CSV table of C-alpha atoms in Angstrom, one decimal:
chain,number,residue,atom,x,y,z
A,1,MET,CA,-0.1,-0.1,0.0
A,2,PRO,CA,1.5,3.4,-1.0
A,3,LEU,CA,2.5,6.1,1.9
A,4,ASN,CA,-0.1,8.9,1.7
A,5,LYS,CA,2.3,12.0,2.5
A,6,ALA,CA,-0.8,14.1,2.9
A,7,LEU,CA,-1.3,12.2,6.1
A,8,MET,CA,1.9,12.3,7.7
A,9,ILE,CA,2.9,14.2,10.5
A,10,THR,CA,6.3,16.0,9.9
A,11,SER,CA,8.8,17.3,12.5
A,12,GLU,CA,8.0,21.1,11.2
A,13,MET,CA,4.2,20.0,12.2
A,14,ARG,CA,4.9,19.0,15.6
A,15,GLN,CA,7.3,22.2,16.2
A,16,ALA,CA,4.9,24.4,14.9
A,17,GLU,CA,1.8,22.5,17.3
A,18,ALA,CA,4.5,22.9,20.2
A,19,LYS,CA,5.2,26.4,19.7
A,20,ALA,CA,1.3,27.2,19.1
A,21,ALA,CA,0.8,25.5,22.5
A,22,LEU,CA,3.4,27.7,24.3
A,23,VAL,CA,1.9,30.9,22.7
A,24,ALA,CA,-1.6,29.8,24.0
A,25,HIS,CA,-0.1,29.6,27.6
A,26,VAL,CA,1.6,32.9,27.4
A,27,ALA,CA,-1.8,34.2,26.7
A,28,GLN,CA,-3.3,32.4,29.3
A,29,LYS,CA,-0.6,33.5,31.9
A,30,ARG,CA,-0.8,37.2,30.7
A,31,TRP,CA,-4.5,37.4,31.5
A,32,GLU,CA,-4.1,35.6,35.1
A,33,LYS,CA,-1.5,38.4,35.7
A,34,GLU,CA,-3.6,40.8,34.4
A,35,VAL,CA,-6.7,40.0,36.2
A,36,GLY,CA,-4.9,39.2,39.4
A,37,GLY,CA,-5.0,42.5,41.0
A,38,ILE,CA,-2.4,44.9,42.2
A,39,GLU,CA,-1.6,46.7,45.5
A,40,ILE,CA,-1.0,50.5,45.6
A,41,ASN,CA,-0.2,52.2,48.8
A,42,GLY,CA,-1.5,49.4,51.0
A,43,LEU,CA,-4.7,49.4,49.0
A,44,THR,CA,-5.7,46.1,47.3
A,45,VAL,CA,-7.3,46.7,43.8
A,46,ALA,CA,-8.9,44.2,41.6
A,47,THR,CA,-7.8,44.4,38.0
A,48,ASP,CA,-10.5,42.0,36.9
A,49,ASP,CA,-12.4,43.2,33.6
A,50,ARG,CA,-15.5,44.6,35.5
A,51,SER,CA,-13.4,46.4,38.0
A,52,LYS,CA,-11.3,48.2,35.3
A,53,MET,CA,-14.5,49.6,33.5
A,54,MET,CA,-15.4,50.5,37.5
A,55,ILE,CA,-12.1,52.4,37.7
A,56,SER,CA,-12.5,53.7,34.2
A,57,GLY,CA,-15.9,55.2,35.3
A,58,ALA,CA,-14.5,56.5,38.6
A,59,ARG,CA,-11.6,58.4,36.8
A,60,LEU,CA,-14.1,60.2,34.5
A,61,ALA,CA,-16.1,61.5,37.4
A,62,ALA,CA,-12.8,62.5,39.5
A,63,GLU,CA,-11.6,64.2,36.4
A,64,ALA,CA,-14.8,66.0,36.0
A,65,ASP,CA,-15.1,66.7,39.8
A,66,PRO,CA,-11.9,67.4,41.8
A,67,GLY,CA,-13.8,67.2,44.9
A,68,PHE,CA,-15.3,63.8,43.9
A,69,THR,CA,-15.0,60.9,46.5
A,70,THR,CA,-16.3,57.7,46.2
A,71,ARG,CA,-16.6,54.8,48.8
A,72,TRP,CA,-14.5,51.6,47.1
A,73,LYS,CA,-14.2,48.0,48.5
A,74,SER,CA,-10.5,46.9,49.1
A,75,GLY,CA,-9.5,43.6,50.5
A,76,GLY,CA,-13.1,43.2,51.8
A,77,VAL,CA,-13.2,46.7,53.7
A,78,PHE,CA,-14.7,49.8,52.3
A,79,VAL,CA,-12.4,53.0,51.9
A,80,THR,CA,-13.3,56.5,51.1
A,81,ILE,CA,-11.1,57.7,48.0
A,82,ASP,CA,-10.5,61.1,46.9
A,83,ALA,CA,-10.3,62.2,43.0
A,84,PRO,CA,-6.7,62.4,43.1
A,85,ALA,CA,-6.6,58.9,44.8
A,86,VAL,CA,-9.0,57.5,41.8
A,87,ILE,CA,-6.8,58.9,39.3
A,88,ALA,CA,-3.3,57.5,40.8
A,89,ILE,CA,-5.4,54.0,40.9
A,90,SER,CA,-6.4,54.3,37.2
A,91,ASN,CA,-2.9,55.2,36.2
A,92,ALA,CA,-1.5,52.6,38.3
A,93,VAL,CA,-4.2,50.0,36.8
A,94,LEU,CA,-3.4,51.0,33.1
A,95,ALA,CA,0.5,50.6,33.8
A,96,HIS,CA,-0.1,47.2,35.1
A,97,VAL,CA,-2.0,46.1,32.3
A,98,SER,CA,0.3,47.7,29.9
A,99,ALA,CA,3.0,45.7,31.4
A,100,CYS,CA,1.5,42.8,31.2
A,101,PHE,CA,0.8,42.8,27.6
A,102,ALA,CA,4.3,44.1,27.2
A,103,LEU,CA,5.7,40.8,28.9
A,104,GLU,CA,3.5,38.7,26.8
A,105,ALA,CA,5.0,40.3,23.7
A,106,GLN,CA,8.3,39.7,24.9
A,107,VAL,CA,7.8,36.3,25.8
A,108,GLN,CA,6.3,35.5,22.6
A,109,ALA,CA,9.1,37.0,20.6
A,110,ASP,CA,11.5,34.7,22.9
A,111,ILE,CA,9.2,31.7,21.9
A,112,GLU,CA,9.5,32.7,18.3
A,113,ALA,CA,13.3,33.0,18.6
A,114,GLY,CA,13.7,29.8,20.4
A,115,THR,CA,15.2,31.1,23.6
A,116,ILE,CA,11.9,30.1,25.4
A,117,THR,CA,10.9,26.5,24.8
A,118,THR,CA,9.0,25.4,27.9
A,119,VAL,CA,5.9,26.2,29.9
A,120,GLU,CA,8.0,26.2,32.9
A,121,GLN,CA,10.3,29.1,31.0
A,122,ILE,CA,6.8,31.2,30.6
A,123,ASP,CA,6.0,30.5,34.3
A,124,ALA,CA,9.2,31.6,35.7
A,125,ALA,CA,8.8,34.9,33.6
A,126,PHE,CA,5.1,35.8,34.6
A,127,ALA,CA,6.2,34.8,38.3
């Protein structure tokens, strides 16, 4: 029976599949880090998508009214934050998210370059 080369899995195909799995793992690790929250001056700030949307809304209010204050829940405790604090929190969240995507881009480039070849290396990069 003749060999059907169209059904063969080549080493290049295996390498491409392995690389795709690593890239998917990088995206997952970036997302986990992105939504994992941050701490700003002792205040725990959630960075899940809903929280980021609420922070953006609070920032708009803070920019419109320098006297703006709001009650915010942080680490299970309610705190009052003023307009400058809201803006600082928003800036910190933006910096956090930007850093997460920059790290994802760098790790993905390292995968493409062949300098990162394992899930453990990816996990270490995001630790």
